[in-house]
PDB file of C-alpha atoms in Angstrom:
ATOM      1  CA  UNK R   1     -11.806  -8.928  29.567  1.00  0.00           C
ATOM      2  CA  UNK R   2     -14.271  -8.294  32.783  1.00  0.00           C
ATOM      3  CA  UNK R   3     -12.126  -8.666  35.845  1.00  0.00           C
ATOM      4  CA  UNK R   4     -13.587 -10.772  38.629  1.00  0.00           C
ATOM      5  CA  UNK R   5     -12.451  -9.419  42.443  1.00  0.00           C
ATOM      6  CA  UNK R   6     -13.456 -11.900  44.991  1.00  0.00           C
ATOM      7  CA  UNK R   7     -12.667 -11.081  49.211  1.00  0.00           C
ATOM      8  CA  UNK R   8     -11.932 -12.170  51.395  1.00  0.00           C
ATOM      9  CA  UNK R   9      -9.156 -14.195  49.857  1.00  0.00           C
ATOM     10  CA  UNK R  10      -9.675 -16.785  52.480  1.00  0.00           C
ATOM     11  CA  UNK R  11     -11.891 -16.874  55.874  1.00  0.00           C
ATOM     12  CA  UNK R  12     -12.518 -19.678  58.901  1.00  0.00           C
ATOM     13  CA  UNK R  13     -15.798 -20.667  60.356  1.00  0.00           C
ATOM     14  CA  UNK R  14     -16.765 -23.042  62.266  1.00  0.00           C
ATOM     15  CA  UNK R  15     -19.255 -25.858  61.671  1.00  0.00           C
ATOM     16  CA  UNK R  16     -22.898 -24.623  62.133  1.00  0.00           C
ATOM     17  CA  UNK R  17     -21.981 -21.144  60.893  1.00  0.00           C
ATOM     18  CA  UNK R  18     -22.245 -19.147  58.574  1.00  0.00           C
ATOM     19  CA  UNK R  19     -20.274 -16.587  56.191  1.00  0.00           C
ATOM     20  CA  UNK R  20     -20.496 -14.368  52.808  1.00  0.00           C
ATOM     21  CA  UNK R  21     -18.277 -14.218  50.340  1.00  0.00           C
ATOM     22  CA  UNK R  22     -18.163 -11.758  48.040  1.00  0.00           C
ATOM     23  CA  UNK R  23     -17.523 -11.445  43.921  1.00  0.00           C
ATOM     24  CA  UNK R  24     -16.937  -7.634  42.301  1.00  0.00           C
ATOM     25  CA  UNK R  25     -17.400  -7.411  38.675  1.00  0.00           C
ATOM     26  CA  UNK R  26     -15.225  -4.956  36.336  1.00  0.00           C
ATOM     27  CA  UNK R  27     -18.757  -3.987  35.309  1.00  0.00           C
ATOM     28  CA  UNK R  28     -22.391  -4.880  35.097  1.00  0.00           C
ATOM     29  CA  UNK R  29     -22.408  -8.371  34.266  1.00  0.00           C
ATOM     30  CA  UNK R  30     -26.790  -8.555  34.381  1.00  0.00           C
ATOM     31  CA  UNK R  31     -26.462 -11.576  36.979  1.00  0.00           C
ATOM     32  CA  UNK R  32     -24.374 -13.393  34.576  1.00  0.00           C
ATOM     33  CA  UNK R  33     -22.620 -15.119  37.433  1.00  0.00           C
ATOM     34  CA  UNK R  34     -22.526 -18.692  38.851  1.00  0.00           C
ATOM     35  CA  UNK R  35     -20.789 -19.629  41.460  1.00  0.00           C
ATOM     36  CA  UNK R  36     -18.408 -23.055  41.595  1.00  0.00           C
ATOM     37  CA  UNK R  37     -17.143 -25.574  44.859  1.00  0.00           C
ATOM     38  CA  UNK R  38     -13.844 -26.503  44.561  1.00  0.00           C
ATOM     39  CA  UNK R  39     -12.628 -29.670  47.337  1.00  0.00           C
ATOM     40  CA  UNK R  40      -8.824 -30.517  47.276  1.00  0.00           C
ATOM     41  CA  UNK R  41      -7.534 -32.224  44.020  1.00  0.00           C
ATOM     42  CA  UNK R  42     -11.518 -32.659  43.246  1.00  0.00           C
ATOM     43  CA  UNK R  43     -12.764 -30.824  39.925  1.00  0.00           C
ATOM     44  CA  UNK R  44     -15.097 -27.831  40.279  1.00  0.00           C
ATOM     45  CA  UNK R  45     -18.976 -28.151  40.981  1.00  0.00           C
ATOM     46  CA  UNK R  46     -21.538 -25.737  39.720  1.00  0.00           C
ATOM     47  CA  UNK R  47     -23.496 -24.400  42.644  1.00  0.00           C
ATOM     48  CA  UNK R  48     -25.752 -21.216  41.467  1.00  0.00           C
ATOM     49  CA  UNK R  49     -25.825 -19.805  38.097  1.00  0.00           C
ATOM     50  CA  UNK R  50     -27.787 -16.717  37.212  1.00  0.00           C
ATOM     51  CA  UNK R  51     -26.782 -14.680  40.456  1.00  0.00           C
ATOM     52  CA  UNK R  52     -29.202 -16.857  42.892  1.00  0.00           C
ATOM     53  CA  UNK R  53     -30.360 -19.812  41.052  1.00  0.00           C
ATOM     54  CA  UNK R  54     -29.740 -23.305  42.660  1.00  0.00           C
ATOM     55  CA  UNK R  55     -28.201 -25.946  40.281  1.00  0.00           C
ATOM     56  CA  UNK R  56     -29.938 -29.075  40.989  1.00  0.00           C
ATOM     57  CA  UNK R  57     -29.370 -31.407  44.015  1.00  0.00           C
ATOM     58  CA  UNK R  58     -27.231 -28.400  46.009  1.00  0.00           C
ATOM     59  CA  UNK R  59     -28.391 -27.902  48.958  1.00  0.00           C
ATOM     60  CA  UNK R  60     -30.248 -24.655  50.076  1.00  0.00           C
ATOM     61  CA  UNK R  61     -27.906 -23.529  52.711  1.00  0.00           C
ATOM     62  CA  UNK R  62     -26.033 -22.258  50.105  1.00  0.00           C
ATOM     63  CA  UNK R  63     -27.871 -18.867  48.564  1.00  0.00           C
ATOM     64  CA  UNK R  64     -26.754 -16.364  45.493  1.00  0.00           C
ATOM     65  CA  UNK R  65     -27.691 -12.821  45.520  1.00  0.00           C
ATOM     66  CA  UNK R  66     -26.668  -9.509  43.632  1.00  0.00           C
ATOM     67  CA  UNK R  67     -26.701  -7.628  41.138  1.00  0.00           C
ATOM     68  CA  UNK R  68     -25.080  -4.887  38.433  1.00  0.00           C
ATOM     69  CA  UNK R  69     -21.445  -5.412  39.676  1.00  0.00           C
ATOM     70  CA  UNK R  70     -21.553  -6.918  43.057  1.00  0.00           C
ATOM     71  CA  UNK R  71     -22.442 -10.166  44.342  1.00  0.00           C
ATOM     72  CA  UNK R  72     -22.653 -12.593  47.156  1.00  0.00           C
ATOM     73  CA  UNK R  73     -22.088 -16.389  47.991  1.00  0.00           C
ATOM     74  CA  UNK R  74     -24.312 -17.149  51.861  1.00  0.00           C
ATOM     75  CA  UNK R  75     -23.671 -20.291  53.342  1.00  0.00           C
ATOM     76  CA  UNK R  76     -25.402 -21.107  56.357  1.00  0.00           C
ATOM     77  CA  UNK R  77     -25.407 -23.798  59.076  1.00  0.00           C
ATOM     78  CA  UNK R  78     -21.974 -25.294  57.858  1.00  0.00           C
ATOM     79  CA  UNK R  79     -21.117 -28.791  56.980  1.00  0.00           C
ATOM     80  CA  UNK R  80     -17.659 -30.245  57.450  1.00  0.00           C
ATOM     81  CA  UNK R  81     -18.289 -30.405  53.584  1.00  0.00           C
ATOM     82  CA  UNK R  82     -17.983 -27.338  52.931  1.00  0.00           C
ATOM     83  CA  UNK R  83     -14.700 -26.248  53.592  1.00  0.00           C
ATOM     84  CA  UNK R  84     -13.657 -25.772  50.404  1.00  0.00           C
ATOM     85  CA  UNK R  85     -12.167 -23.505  47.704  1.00  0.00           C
ATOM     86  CA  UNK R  86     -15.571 -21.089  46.201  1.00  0.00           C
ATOM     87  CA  UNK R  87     -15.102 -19.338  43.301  1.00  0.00           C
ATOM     88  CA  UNK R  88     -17.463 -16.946  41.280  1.00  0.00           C
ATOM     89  CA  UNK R  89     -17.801 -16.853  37.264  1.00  0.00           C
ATOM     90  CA  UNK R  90     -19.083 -14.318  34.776  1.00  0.00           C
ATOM     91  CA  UNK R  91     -20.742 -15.713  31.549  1.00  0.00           C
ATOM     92  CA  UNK R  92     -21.750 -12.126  30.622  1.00  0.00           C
ATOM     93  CA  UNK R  93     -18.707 -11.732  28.254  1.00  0.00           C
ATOM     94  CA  UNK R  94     -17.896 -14.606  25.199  1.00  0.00           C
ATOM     95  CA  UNK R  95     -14.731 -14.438  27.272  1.00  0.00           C
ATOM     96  CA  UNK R  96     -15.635 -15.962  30.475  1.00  0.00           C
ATOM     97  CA  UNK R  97     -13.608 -15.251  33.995  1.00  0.00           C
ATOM     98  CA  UNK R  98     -13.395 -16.369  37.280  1.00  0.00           C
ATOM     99  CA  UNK R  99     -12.744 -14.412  40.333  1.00  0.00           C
ATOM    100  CA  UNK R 100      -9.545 -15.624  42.487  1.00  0.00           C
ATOM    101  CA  UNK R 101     -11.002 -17.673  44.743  1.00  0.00           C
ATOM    102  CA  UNK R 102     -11.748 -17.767  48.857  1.00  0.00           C
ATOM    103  CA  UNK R 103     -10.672 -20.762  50.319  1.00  0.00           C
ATOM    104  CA  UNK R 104     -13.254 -21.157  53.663  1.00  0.00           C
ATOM    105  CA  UNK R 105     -11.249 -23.157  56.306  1.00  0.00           C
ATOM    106  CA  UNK R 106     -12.372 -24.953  59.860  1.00  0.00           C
ATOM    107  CA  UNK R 107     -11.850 -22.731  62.601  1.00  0.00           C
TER     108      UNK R 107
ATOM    109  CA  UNK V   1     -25.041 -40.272  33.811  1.00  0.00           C
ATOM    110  CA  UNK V   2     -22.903 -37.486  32.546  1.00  0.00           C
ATOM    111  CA  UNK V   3     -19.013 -38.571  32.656  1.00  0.00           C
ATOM    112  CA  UNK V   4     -15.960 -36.713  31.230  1.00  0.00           C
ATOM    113  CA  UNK V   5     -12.914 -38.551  31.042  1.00  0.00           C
ATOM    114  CA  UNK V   6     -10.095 -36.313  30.079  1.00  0.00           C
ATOM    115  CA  UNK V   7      -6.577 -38.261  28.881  1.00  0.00           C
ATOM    116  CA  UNK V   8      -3.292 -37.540  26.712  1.00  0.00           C
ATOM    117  CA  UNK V   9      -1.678 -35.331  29.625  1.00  0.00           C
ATOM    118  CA  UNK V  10       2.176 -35.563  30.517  1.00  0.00           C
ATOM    119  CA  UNK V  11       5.368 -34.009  30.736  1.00  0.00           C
ATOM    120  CA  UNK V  12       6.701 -32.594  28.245  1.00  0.00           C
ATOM    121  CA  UNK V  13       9.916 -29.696  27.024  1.00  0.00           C
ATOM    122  CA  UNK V  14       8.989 -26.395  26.225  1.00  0.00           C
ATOM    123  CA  UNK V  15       8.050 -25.661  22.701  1.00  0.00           C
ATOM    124  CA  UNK V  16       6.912 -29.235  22.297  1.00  0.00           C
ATOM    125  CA  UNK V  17       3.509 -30.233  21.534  1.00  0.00           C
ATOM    126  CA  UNK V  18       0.969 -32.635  23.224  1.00  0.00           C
ATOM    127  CA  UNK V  19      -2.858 -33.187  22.655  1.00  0.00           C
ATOM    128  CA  UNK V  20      -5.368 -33.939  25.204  1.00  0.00           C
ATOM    129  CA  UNK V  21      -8.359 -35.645  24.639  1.00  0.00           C
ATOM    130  CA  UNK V  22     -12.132 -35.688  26.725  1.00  0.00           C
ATOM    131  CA  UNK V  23     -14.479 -38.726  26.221  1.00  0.00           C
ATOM    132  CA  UNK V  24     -18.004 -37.740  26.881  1.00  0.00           C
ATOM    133  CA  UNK V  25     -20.743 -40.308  27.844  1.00  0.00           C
ATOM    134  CA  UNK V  26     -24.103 -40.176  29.572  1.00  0.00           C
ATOM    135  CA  UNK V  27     -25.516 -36.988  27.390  1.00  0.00           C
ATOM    136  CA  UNK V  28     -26.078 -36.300  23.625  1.00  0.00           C
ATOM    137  CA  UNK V  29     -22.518 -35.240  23.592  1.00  0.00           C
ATOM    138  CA  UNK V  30     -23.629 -33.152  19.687  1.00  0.00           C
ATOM    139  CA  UNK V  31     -26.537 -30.762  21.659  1.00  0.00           C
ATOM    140  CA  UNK V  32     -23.717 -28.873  23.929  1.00  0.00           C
ATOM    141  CA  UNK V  33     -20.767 -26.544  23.447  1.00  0.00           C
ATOM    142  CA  UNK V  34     -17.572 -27.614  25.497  1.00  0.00           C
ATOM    143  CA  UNK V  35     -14.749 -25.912  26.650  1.00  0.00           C
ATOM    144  CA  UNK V  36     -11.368 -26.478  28.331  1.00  0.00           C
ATOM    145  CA  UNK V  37     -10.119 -24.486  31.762  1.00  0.00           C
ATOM    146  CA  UNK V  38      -6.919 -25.315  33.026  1.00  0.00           C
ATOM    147  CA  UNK V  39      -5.729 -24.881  36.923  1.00  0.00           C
ATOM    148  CA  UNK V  40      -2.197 -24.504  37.475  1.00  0.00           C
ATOM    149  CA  UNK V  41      -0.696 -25.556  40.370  1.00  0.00           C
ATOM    150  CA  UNK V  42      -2.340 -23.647  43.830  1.00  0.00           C
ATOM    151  CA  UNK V  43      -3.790 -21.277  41.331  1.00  0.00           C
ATOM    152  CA  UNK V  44      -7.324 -20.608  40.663  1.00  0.00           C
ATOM    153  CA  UNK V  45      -9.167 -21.395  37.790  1.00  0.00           C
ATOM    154  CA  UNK V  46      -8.437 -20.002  33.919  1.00  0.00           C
ATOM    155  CA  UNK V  47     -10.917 -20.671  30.946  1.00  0.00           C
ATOM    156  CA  UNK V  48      -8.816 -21.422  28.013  1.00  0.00           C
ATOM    157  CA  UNK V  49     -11.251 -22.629  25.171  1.00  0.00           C
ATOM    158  CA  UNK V  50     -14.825 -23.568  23.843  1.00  0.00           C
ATOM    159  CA  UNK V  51     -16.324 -24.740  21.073  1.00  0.00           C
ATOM    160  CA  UNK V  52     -19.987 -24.846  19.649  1.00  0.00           C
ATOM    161  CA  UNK V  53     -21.811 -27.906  19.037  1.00  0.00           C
ATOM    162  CA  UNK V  54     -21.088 -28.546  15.670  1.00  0.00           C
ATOM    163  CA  UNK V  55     -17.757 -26.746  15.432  1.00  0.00           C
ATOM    164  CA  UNK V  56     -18.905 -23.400  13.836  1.00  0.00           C
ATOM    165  CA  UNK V  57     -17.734 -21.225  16.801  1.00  0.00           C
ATOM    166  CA  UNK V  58     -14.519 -21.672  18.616  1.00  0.00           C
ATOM    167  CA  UNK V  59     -12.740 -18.835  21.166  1.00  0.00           C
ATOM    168  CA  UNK V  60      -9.781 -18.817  22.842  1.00  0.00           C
ATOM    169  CA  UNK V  61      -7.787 -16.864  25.555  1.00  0.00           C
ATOM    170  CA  UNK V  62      -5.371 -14.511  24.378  1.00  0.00           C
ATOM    171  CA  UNK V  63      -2.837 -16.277  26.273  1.00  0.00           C
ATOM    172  CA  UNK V  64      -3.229 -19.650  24.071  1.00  0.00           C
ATOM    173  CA  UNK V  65      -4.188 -18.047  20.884  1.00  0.00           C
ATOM    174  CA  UNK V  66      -2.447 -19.037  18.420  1.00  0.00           C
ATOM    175  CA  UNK V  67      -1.053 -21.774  19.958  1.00  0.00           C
ATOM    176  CA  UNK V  68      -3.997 -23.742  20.965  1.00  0.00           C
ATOM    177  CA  UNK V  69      -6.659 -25.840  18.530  1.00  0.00           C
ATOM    178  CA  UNK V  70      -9.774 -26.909  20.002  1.00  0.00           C
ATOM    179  CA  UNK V  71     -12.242 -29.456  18.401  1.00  0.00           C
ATOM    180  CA  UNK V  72     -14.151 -32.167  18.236  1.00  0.00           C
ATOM    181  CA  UNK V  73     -15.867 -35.573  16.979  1.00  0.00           C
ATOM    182  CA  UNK V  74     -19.446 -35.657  17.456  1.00  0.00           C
ATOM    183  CA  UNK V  75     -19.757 -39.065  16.550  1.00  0.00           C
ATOM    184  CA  UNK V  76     -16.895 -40.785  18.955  1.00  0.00           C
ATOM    185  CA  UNK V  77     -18.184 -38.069  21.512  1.00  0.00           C
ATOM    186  CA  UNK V  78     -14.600 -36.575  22.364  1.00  0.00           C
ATOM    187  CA  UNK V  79     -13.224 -33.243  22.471  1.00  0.00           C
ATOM    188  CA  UNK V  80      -9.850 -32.728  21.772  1.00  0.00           C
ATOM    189  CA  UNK V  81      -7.184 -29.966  22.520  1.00  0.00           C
ATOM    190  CA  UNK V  82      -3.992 -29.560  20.635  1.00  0.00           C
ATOM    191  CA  UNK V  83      -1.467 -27.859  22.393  1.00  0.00           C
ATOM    192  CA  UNK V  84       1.648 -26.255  20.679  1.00  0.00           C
ATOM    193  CA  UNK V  85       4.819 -23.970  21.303  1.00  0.00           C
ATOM    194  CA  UNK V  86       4.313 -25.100  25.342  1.00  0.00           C
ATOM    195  CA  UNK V  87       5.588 -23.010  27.684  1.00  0.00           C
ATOM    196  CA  UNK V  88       6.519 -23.518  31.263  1.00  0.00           C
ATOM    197  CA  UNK V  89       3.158 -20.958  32.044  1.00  0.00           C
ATOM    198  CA  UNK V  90       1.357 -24.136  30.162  1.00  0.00           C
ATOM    199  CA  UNK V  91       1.878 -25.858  33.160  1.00  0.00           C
ATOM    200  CA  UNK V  92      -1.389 -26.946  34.600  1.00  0.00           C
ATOM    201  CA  UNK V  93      -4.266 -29.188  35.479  1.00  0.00           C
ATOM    202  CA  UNK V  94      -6.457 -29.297  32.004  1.00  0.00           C
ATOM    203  CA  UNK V  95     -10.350 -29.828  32.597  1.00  0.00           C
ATOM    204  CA  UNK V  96     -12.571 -30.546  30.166  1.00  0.00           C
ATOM    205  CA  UNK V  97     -16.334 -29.180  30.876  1.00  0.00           C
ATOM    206  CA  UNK V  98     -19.894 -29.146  29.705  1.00  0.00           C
ATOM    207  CA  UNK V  99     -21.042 -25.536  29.113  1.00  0.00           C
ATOM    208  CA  UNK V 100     -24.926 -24.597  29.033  1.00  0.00           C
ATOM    209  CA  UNK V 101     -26.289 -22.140  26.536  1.00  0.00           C
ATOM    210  CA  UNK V 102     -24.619 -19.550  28.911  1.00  0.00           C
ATOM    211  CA  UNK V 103     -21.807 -20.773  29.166  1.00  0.00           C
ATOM    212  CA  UNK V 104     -21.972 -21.982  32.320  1.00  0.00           C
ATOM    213  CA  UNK V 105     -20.065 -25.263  33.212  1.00  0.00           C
ATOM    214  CA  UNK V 106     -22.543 -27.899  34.926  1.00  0.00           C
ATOM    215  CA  UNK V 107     -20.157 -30.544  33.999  1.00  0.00           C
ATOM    216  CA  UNK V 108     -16.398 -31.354  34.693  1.00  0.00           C
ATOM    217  CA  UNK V 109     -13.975 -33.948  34.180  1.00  0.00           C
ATOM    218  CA  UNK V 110     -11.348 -35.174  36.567  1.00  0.00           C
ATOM    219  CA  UNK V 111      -8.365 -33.273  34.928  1.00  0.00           C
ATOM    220  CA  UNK V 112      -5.713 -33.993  33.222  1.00  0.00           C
ATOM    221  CA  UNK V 113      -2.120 -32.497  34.418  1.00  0.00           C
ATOM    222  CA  UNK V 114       0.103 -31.587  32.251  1.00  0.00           C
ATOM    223  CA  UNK V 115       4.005 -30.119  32.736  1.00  0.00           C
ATOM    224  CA  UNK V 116       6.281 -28.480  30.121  1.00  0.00           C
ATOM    225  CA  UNK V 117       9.500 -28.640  31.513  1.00  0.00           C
ATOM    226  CA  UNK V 118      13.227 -29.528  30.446  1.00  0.00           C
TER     227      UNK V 118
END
């Protein structure tokens, strides 16, 4: 199976910032990658698929890039909404995987 | 608009069985492949199952092979997961999602915990 590495494992911003998180892939996934929200005891929500594609009705603070094995999650000018659990996905492989998770916590 | 409403979760001993069952609504439930991905407890998230439209293709994680039987009805627009031989490692949060051509999951339901323990 492809083995998803995201880091950090967890960060802290503050409201009105910004921060990258970033997803390793075992190997080239060809932007096969989407990108998931996760609030406490909530279920996941699709963000970006295809490396940088927007699923409707997200807002565009958040932004998808990368390619090959590495990617990145940008989210600027923070809402208290978004402190929250991100994690990344490759649908490259029949046998999807998710990376670990970074939770992103007030500072 | 698009609701998954998983159910049939509990408690229940190791090497018993349970099944857990997702009613779709609010899409033509027959167009999309669907999948299960559980979440145990403060853990991340672990795809466990899909299955195409009309039940051709299914695929599984090695760690419920075997053990695990996905399907579905088309026409009551539910999926359904049997779970066997459970183990205390079966212990987890069970979503049922909507996966796109590429198996990407625009759709979740609210979960569905279930324990194995004695």
């Amino acid at each position: 199976d492809i083995q998803m590495t995201q880091s950090p494992s967890s960060l802290s911003a503050s409201v009105g910032g910004r921060v990258t998180i970033t997803c390793r892939a075992s190997q080239d996934i060809s932007i096969s990658l989407a990108w998931y929200q996760q609030r406490p005891g909530k279920a996941p929500k699709l963000l970006l698929y295809a490396a940088s594609r927007l699923e409707s009705g997200v807002p565009s603070r958040f932004r998808g890039s990368g390619s090959g094995t590495d990617y990145t999650l940008t989210i600027s000018s923070l809402q208290p909404e978004d402190f929250a659990t991100y994690y990344c996905q490759q649908y490259y492989s029949t046998r999807v995987t998710f990376g670990q998770g970074t939770k992103l916590e007030i500072k | 608009q698009v609701q998954l409403v998983e159910s049939g979760g509990g408690l229940v001993k190791p090497g018993g069985s349970l099944r857990l069952s997702c009613a779709a609504s609010g899409f033509t439930f027959s167009d999309y492949y669907m999948s299960w991905i559980r979440q145990a407890p403060g853990k991340g998230l672990e795809w466990v199952s899909y299955i195409s439209s009309s039940s051709t293709y299914t695929n599984y994680a090695d760690s419920v092979k075997g053990r695990f039987t996905i399907s579905r009805d088309n026409g009551k627009k539910t999926l359904y997961l049997q779970m066997t031989g459970l183990r205390a490692e079966d212990t987890a949060v069970y979503y049922c999602a909507r996966a796109t051509n590429e198996r990407v999951f625009d759709y979740w339901g609210q979960g569905a915990l279930v324990t194995v323990s004695s």
